[in-house]
Coordinates of C-alpha atoms in Angstrom, one line a residue:
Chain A
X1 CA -12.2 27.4 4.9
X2 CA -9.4 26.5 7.2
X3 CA -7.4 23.2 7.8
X4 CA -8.7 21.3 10.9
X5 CA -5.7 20.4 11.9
X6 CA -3.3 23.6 11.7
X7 CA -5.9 26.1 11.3
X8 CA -3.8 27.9 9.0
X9 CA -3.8 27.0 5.6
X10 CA -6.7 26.7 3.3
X11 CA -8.2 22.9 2.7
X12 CA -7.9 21.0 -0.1
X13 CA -8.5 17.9 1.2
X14 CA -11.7 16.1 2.9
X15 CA -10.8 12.6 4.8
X16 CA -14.0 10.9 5.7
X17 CA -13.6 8.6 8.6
X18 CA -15.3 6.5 11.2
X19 CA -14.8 7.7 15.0
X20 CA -16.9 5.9 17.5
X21 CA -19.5 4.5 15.6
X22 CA -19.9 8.2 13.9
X23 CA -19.1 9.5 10.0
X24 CA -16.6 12.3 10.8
X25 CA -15.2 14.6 7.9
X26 CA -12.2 16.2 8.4
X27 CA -10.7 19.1 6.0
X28 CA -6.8 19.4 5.8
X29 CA -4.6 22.0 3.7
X30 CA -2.0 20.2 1.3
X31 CA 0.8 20.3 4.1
X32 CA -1.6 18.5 7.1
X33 CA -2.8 16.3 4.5
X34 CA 1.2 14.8 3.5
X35 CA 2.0 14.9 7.0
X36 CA -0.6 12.9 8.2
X37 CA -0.5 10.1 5.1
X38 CA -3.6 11.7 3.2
X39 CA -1.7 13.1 0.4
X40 CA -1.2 12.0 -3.4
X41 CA 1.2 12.3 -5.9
X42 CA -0.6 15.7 -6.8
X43 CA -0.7 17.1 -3.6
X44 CA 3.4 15.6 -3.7
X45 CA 4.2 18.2 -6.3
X46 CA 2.1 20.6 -3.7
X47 CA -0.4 21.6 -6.8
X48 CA -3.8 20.6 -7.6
X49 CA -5.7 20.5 -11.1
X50 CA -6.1 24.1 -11.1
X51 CA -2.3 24.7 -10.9
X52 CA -1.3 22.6 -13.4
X53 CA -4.2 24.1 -15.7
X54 CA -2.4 27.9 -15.1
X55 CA 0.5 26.4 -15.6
X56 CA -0.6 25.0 -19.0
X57 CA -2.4 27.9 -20.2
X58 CA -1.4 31.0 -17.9
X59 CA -4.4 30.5 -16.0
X60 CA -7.0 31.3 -18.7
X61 CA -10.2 30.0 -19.3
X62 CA -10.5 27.5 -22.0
X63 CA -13.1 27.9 -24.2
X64 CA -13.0 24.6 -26.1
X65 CA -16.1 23.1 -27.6
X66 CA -15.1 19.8 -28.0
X67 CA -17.2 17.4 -26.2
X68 CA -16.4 13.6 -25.3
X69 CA -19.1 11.8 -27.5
X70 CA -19.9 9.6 -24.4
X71 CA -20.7 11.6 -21.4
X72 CA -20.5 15.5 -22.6
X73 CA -17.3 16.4 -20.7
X74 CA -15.5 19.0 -22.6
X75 CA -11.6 19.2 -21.1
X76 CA -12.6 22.5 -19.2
X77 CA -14.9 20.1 -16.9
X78 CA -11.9 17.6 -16.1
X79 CA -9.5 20.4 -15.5
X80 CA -12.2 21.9 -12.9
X81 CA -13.8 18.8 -11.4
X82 CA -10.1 17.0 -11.1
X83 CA -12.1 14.1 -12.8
X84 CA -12.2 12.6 -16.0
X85 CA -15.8 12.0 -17.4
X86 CA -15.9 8.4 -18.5
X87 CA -13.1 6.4 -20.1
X88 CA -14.0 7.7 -23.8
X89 CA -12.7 11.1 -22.3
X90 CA -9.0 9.5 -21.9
X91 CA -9.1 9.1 -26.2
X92 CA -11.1 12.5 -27.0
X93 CA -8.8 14.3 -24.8
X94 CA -5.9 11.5 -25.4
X95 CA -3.2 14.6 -26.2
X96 CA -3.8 16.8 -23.7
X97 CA -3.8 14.9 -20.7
X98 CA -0.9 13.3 -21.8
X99 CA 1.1 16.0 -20.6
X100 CA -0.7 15.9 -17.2
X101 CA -0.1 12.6 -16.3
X102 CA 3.5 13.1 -17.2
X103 CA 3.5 15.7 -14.7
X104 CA 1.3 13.8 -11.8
X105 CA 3.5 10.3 -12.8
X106 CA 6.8 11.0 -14.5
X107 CA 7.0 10.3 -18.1
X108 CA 6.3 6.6 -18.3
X109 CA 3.6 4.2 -19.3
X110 CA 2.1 1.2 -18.2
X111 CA 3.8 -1.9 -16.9
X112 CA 1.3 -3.9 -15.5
X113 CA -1.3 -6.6 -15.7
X114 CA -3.2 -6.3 -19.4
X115 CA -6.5 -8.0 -19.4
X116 CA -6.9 -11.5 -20.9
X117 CA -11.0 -10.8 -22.3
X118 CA -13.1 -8.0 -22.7
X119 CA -11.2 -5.0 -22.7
X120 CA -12.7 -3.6 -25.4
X121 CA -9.9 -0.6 -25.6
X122 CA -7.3 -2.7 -24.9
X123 CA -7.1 -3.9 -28.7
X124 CA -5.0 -2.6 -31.1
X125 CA -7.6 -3.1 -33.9
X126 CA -10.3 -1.3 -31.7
X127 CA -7.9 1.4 -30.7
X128 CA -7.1 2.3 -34.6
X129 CA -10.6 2.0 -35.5
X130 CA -11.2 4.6 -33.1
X131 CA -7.8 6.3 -33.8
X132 CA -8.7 6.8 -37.3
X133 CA -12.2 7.9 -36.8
X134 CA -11.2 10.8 -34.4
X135 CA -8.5 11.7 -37.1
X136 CA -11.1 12.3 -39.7
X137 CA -12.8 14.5 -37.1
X138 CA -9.9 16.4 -36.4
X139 CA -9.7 17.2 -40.2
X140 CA -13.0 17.9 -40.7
X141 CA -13.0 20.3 -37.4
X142 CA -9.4 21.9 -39.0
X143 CA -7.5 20.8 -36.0
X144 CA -4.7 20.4 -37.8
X145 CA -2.2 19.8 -34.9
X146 CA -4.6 17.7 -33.2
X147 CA -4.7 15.4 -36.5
X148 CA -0.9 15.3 -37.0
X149 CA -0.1 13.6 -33.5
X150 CA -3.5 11.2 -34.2
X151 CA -2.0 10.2 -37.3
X152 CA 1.8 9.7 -35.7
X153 CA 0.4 7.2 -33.3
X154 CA -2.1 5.7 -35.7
X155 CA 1.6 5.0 -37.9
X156 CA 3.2 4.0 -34.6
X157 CA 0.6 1.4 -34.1
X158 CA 0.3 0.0 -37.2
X159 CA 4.0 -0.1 -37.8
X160 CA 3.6 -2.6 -34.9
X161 CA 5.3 -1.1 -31.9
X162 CA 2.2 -2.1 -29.9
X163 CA 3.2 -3.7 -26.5
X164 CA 2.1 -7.8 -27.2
Chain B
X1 CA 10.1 -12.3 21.1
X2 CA 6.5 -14.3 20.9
X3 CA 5.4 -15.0 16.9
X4 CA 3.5 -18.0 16.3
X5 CA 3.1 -17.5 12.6
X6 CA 6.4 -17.0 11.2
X7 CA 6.9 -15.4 7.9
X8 CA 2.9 -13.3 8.5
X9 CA 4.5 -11.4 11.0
X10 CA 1.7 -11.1 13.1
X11 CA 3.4 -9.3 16.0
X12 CA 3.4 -6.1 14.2
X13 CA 1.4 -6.5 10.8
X14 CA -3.1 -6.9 12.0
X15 CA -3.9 -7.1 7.9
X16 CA -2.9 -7.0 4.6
X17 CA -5.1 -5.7 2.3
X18 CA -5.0 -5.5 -1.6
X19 CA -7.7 -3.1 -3.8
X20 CA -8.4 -2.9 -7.2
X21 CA -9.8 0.1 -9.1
X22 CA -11.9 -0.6 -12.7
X23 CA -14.4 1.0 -14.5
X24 CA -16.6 -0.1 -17.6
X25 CA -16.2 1.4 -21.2
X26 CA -19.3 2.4 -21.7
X27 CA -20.4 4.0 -18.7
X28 CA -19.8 7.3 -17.8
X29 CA -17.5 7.4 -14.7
X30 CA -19.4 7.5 -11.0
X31 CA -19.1 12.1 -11.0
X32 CA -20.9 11.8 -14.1
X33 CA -23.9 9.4 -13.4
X34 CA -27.1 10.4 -11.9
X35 CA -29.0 8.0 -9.8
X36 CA -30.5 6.0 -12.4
X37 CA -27.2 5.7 -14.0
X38 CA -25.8 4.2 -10.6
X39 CA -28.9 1.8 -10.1
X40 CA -28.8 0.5 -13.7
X41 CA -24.9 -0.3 -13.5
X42 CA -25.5 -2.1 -10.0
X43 CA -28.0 -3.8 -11.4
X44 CA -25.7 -4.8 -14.7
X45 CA -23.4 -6.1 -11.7
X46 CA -25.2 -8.0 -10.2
X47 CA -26.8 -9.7 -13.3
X48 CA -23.4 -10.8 -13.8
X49 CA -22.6 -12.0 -10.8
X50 CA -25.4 -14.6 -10.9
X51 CA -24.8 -15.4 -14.7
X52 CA -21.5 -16.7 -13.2
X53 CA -21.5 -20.0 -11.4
X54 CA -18.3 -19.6 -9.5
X55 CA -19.5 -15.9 -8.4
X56 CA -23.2 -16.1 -6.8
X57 CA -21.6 -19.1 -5.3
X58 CA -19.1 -17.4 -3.0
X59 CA -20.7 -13.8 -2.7
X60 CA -24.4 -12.2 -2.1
X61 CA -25.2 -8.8 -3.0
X62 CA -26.3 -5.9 -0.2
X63 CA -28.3 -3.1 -1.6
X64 CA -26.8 0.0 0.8
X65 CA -30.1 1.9 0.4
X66 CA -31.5 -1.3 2.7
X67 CA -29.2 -0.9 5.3
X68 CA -29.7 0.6 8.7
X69 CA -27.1 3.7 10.0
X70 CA -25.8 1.1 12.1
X71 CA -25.3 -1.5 9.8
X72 CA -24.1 0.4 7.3
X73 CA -21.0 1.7 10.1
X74 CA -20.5 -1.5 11.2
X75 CA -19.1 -2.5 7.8
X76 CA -16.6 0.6 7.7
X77 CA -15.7 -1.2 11.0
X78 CA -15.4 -4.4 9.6
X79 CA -13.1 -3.1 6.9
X80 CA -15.6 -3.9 4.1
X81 CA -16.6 -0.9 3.1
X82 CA -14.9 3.0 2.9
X83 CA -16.5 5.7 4.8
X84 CA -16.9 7.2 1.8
X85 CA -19.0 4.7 0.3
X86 CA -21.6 5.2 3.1
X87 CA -21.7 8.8 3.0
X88 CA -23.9 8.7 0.3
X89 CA -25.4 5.1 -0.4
X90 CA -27.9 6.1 -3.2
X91 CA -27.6 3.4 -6.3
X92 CA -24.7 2.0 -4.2
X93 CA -24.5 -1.6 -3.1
X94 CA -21.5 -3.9 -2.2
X95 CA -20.5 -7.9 -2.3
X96 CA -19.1 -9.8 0.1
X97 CA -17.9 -13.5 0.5
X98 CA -19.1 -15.4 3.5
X99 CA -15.9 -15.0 5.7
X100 CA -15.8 -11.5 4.8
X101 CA -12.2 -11.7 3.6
X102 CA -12.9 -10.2 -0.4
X103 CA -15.8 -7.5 -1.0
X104 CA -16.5 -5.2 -3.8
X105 CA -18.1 -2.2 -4.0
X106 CA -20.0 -0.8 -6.8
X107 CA -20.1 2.5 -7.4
X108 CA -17.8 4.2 -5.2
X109 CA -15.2 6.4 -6.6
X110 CA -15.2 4.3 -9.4
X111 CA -17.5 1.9 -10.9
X112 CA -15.9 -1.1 -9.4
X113 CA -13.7 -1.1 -5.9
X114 CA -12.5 -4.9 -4.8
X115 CA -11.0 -5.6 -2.0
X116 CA -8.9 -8.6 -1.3
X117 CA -8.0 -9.1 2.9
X118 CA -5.4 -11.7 4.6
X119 CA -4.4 -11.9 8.6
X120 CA -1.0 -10.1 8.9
X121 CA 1.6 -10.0 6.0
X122 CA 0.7 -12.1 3.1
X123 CA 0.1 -9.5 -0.3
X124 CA 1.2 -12.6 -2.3
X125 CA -2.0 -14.3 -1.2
X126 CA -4.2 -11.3 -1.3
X127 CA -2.9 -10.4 -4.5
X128 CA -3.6 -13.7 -5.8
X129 CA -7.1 -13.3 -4.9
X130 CA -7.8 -10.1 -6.0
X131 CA -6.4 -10.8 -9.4
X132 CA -8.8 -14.2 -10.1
X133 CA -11.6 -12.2 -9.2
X134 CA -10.7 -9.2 -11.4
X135 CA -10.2 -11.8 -14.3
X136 CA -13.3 -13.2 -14.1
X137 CA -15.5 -9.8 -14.1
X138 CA -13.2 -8.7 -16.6
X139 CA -14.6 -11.4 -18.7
X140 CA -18.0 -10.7 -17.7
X141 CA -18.2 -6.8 -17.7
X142 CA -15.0 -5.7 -19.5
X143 CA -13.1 -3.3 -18.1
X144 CA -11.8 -0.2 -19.4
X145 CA -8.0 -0.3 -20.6
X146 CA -5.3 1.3 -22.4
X147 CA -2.0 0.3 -23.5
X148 CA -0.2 3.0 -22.2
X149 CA -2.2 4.5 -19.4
X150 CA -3.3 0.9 -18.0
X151 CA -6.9 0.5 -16.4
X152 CA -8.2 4.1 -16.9
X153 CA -9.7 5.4 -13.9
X154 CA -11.8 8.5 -12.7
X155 CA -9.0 10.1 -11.0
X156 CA -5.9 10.2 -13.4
X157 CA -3.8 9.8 -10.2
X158 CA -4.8 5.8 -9.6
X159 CA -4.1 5.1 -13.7
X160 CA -1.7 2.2 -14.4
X161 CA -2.7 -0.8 -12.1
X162 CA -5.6 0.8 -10.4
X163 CA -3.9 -0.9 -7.2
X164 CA -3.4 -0.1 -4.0
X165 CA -1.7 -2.4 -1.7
X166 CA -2.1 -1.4 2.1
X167 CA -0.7 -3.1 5.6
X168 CA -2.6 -2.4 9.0
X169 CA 0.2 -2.1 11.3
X170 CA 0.9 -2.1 14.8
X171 CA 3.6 0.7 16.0
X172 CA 3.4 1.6 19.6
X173 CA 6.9 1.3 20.2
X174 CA 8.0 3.8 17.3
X175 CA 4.9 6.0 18.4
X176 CA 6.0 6.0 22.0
X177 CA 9.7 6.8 20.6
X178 CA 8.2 9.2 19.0
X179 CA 9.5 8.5 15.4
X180 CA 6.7 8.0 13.2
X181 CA 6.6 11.3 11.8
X182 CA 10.0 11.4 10.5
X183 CA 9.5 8.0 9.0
X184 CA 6.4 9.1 7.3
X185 CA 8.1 11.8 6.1
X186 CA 11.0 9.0 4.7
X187 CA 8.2 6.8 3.5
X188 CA 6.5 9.8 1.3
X189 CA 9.5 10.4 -0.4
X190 CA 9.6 6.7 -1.8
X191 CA 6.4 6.5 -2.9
X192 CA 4.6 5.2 0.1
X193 CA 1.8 6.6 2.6
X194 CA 1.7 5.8 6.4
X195 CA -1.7 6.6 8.1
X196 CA -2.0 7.0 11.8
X197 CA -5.9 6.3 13.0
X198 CA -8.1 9.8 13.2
X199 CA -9.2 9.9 16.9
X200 CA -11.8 12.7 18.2
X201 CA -9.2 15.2 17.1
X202 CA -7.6 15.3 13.8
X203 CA -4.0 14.4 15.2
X204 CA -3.9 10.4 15.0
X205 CA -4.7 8.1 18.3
X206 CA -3.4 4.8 19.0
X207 CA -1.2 2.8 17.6
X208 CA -2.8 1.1 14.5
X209 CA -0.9 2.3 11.2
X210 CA -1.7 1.5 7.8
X211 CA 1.3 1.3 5.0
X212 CA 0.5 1.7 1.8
X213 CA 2.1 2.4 -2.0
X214 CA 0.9 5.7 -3.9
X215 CA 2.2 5.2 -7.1
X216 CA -0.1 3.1 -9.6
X217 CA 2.1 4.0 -13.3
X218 CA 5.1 2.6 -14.4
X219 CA 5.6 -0.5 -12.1
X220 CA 3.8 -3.3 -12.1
X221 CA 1.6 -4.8 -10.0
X222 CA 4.3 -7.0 -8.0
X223 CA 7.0 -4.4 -8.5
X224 CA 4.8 -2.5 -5.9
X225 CA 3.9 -5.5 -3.8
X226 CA 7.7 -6.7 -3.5
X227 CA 8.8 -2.1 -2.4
X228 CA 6.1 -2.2 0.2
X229 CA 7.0 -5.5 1.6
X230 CA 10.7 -4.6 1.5
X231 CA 9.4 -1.0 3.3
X232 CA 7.4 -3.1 5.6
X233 CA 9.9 -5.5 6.4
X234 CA 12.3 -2.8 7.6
X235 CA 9.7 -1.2 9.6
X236 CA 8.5 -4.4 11.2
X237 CA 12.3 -4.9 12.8
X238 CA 12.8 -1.3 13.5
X239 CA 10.0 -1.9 15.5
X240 CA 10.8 -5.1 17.2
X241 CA 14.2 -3.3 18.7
X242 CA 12.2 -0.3 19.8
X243 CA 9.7 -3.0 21.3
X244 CA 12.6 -4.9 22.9
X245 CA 14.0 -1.7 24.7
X246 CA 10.6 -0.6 25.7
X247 CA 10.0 -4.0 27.5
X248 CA 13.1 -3.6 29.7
X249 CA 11.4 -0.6 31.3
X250 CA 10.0 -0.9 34.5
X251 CA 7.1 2.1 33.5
X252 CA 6.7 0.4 30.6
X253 CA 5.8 -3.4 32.2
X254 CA 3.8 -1.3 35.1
X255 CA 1.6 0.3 32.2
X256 CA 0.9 -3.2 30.2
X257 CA 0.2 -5.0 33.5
X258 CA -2.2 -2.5 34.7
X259 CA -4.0 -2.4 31.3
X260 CA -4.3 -6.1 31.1
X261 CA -5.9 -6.0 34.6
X262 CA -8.3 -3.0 33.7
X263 CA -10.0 -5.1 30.9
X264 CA -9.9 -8.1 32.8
X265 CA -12.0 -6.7 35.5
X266 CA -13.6 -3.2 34.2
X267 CA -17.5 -3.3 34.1
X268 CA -17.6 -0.4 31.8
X269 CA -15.1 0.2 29.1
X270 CA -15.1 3.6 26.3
X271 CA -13.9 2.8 22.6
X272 CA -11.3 5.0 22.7
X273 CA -10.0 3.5 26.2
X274 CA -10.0 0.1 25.1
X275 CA -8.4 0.7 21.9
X276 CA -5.6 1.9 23.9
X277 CA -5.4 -1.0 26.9
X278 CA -5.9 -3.3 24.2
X279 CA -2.5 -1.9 22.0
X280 CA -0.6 -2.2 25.4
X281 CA -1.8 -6.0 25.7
X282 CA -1.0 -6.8 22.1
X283 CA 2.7 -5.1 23.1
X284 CA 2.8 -7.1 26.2
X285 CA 1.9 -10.6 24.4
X286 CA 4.5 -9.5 21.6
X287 CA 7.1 -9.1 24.1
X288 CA 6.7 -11.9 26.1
X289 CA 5.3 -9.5 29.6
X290 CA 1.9 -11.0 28.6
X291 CA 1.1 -14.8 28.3
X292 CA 0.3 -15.3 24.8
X293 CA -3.3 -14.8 23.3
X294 CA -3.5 -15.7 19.5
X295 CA -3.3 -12.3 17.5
X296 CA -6.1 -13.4 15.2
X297 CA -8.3 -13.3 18.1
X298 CA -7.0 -9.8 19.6
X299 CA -7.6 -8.7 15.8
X300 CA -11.3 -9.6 15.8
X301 CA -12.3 -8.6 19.1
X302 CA -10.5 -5.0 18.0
X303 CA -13.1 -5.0 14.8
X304 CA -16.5 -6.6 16.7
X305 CA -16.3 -4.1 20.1
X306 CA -16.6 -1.2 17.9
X307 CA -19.3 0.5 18.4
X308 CA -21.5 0.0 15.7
X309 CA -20.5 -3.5 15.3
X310 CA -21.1 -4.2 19.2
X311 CA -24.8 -2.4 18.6
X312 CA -25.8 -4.8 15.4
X313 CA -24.7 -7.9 16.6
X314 CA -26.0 -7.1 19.8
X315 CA -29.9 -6.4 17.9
X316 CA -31.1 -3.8 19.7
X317 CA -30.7 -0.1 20.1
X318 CA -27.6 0.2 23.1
X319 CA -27.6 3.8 25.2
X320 CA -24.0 4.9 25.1
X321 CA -23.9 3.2 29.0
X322 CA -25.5 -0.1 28.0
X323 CA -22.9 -0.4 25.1
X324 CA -20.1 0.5 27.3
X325 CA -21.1 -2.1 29.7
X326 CA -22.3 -4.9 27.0
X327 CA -18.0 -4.6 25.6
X328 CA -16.5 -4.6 29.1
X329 CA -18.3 -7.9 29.3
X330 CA -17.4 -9.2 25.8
X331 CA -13.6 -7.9 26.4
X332 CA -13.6 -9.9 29.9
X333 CA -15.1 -12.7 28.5
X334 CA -12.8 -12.9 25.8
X335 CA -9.9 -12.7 28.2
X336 CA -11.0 -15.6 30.3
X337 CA -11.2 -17.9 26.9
X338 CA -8.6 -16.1 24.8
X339 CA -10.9 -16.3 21.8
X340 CA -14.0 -13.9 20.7
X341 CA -16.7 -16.3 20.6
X342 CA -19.5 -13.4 20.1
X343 CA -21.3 -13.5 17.9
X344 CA -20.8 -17.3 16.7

């Protein structure tokens, strides 16, 4: 399927809009889609998901079993679909879309509001809890690697380096 | 230069609008839920909603299933709602408060969108809103957080402050200078967006802009306000020189006079044609070639003659010629008063 607007390139982008009193969808290509204020900050690095999945893993299928434990995504799923299952996901997958966001974001981390109430994964004590849980998994699935950056952060947070 | 609002910039800036992403923990996010899912969260909404004094107050609930095609345009039109939202309205449903100024929609791309309006520049105030409002559901429905990635969100693009700040702006001098694409280009590189208005045609029509930030992680929420404001501030003068030049022109003053008398007298007037007699009036009361008419009320008769709007308030099924006719009288109505008094 070609852009609408340059009839060149293929789309990766659907804009739905309102034109006199009528849904309208259009489909740009990465380029129309910048030019015309409809891009992202994936489409800035002129990639999508399945780009920065080959350049990951050279393109190859994953074959991962791990599932989140709260909707059923495994990390094949978010890679395809572009979106992540549920906010469990972020943890169960915590390591590996680390280095995504880097790449969509920079290397930063948050600097905005924090929630006063109700944030449930917004405490320390509830993040460790779960920390420490998905480290004993990790061991008992022999993902060694997996485990050893679980329990570096678990240390970091209990050493106190979490943001106040 | 004619600006009776100093500081809101009216002259150039219609709206300000801020929007804030969040989703629940324990909910899978809106890809992953079936029907029933989306139903039983709205429901879980709205139950907190009324538990909350302050809340079923100032808002009421709209199932979208209920609505009508119409209806359910007219609040794209209205700003409310995202096309999006009503291209599929199954298990969807939004809020609104009574001046239609904040309105949240549940399951859109995430579980909750809120949106927090104000007439021309003022993200301070919409902010301000915005963030009470998200405070309170927090409380109520406890949003999904982390301490390094912020409010987690379906798409990994919006993490951080989930927030989008946009401007509606109005550019027809730059347009006409032909300029706007460069600046875009400018505007991309520092982290903004500007949107021209799709018209039947995928290039944009008219002159209605909106301004927005794109990045979400690492800066906080007023770090982005106080960029696009800066960005908007810059624009908003560039603009006001290329106005300034533009009124000098003999063209220029033919065109905005021969608009204004078009919709004061036209017995028939198209969307599209209005939308672009009307940018020419707003240019001649900004410059001083038209009296002045209050820019709130040239706002609201832009939103209420669209045409789904102009068909539900009107509260009957319009042919395409009755609707034409039914807003050249509203426009030359509205011209003769200088306000929109339709519907009260």
């Amino acid at each position: 399927m070609l852009c609408d607007s340059c009839g060149k390139n293929p789309v990766t982008t659907h804009i739905k809009t309102i034109i006199n009193g009528e849904l309208t969808e259009y489909s740009l290509c990465a380029e129309c889609a910048q030019r015309l204020g409809y891009g992202n900050l994936l489409t800035g690095l002129g990639c999508d998901y399945g780009s920065l999945l080959g350049g990951f893993f050279g393109g190859t299928e994953l074959d991962d079993p791990v599932r989140c434990k709260c909707c059923g995504s495994t990390f094949d799923d978010i890679m395809r679909s572009g979106q992540v299952g549920c906010a469990q996901c972020y943890h169960t997958f915590y390591d590996r879309l680390i280095p995504l966001i880097q790449r969509i974001h920079g290397n930063t981390r948050h600097r905005g509001k924090v929630p006063g109430g109700g944030a449930l994964q917004s405490r320390p004590q509830e993040q460790l809890s779960l920390m420490r849980r998905e480290l004993r998994e990790a061991i008992d699935a022999e993902n060694f690697e997996h485990a050893a950056s679980l329990r570096d952060r678990i240390k970091e947070l209990e050493g106190g380096k979490v943001h106040e | 230069m004619n600006n009776p609002n100093p500081g809101c910039e009216e002259d150039v800036v219609i709206r300000t609008q801020i929007h804030l992403i969040r989703n629940l923990t324990d909910v899978p996010f809106c890809a992953k839920m079936s029907r029933a899912d989306r139903q039983k969260l709205s429901e879980r909404v709205v139950e907190a909603f009324s538990g909350n004094e302050t809340l079923s107050h100032l808002f009421q609930f709209t199932d979208m299933e209920s609505l009508s095609r119409v209806e359910a345009v007219s609040l794209v039109e209205r700003h409310l709602v995202s096309a999006d939202f009503i291209s599929d309205r199954r298990g969807r449903g939004f809020f609104v408060n009574a001046d239609e100024t904040v309105s949240i929609m549940v399951n859109e791309e995430d579980h909750i969108h809120l949106q927090s309006s104000e007439a021309g520049l003022n993200p301070q105030k919409a902010f301000a809103t915005a963030d009470g409002l998200d405070d309170i559901l927090d409380k109520c429905l406890g949003f999904a957080f982390d301490e390094n990635l912020g409010y987690l969100t379906q798409n990994p693009v919006n993490l951080g402050t989930g927030m989008r700040a946009s401007l509606m702006l109005h550019l027809p001098a730059l347009r006409e200078g032909g300029g706007i694409s460069r600046i875009s280009a400018n505007l991309s590189k520092l982290g903004l967006a500007l949107r021209g208005t799709f018209g039947s045609g995928v290039e944009p029509k008219g002159a209605v802009y909106q301004l927005s930030n794109r990045v979400t992680f690492g800066l906080s929420e007023q770090e982005a306000i106080a960029n696009l404001q800066s960005i908007a501030m810059q624009l908003i003068e560039q603009e006001r020189a290329a106005r300034k030049e533009l009124a000098e022109s003999l063209e220029i003053q033919d065109t905005v006079s021969r608009s204004l008398a078009i919709l004061q007298s036209a017995k028939m007037m198209a969307n599209e044609e209005f939308m672009q007699l009307i940018s020419n009036v707003r240019f001649g009361v900004a410059t001083g070639l038209v009296d002045p008419i209050d820019y709130g009320e040239i706002n609201r008769l832009m939103v209420l003659v669209q045409p789904a709007t102009l068909t539900f308030y009107s509260g009957k099924k319009l042919t395409p010629a009755e609707r034409r006719s039914l807003r050249a009288e509203k426009i030359r109505d509205f011209l003769k008063k200088g306000k929109y008094l339709w519907p009260n």
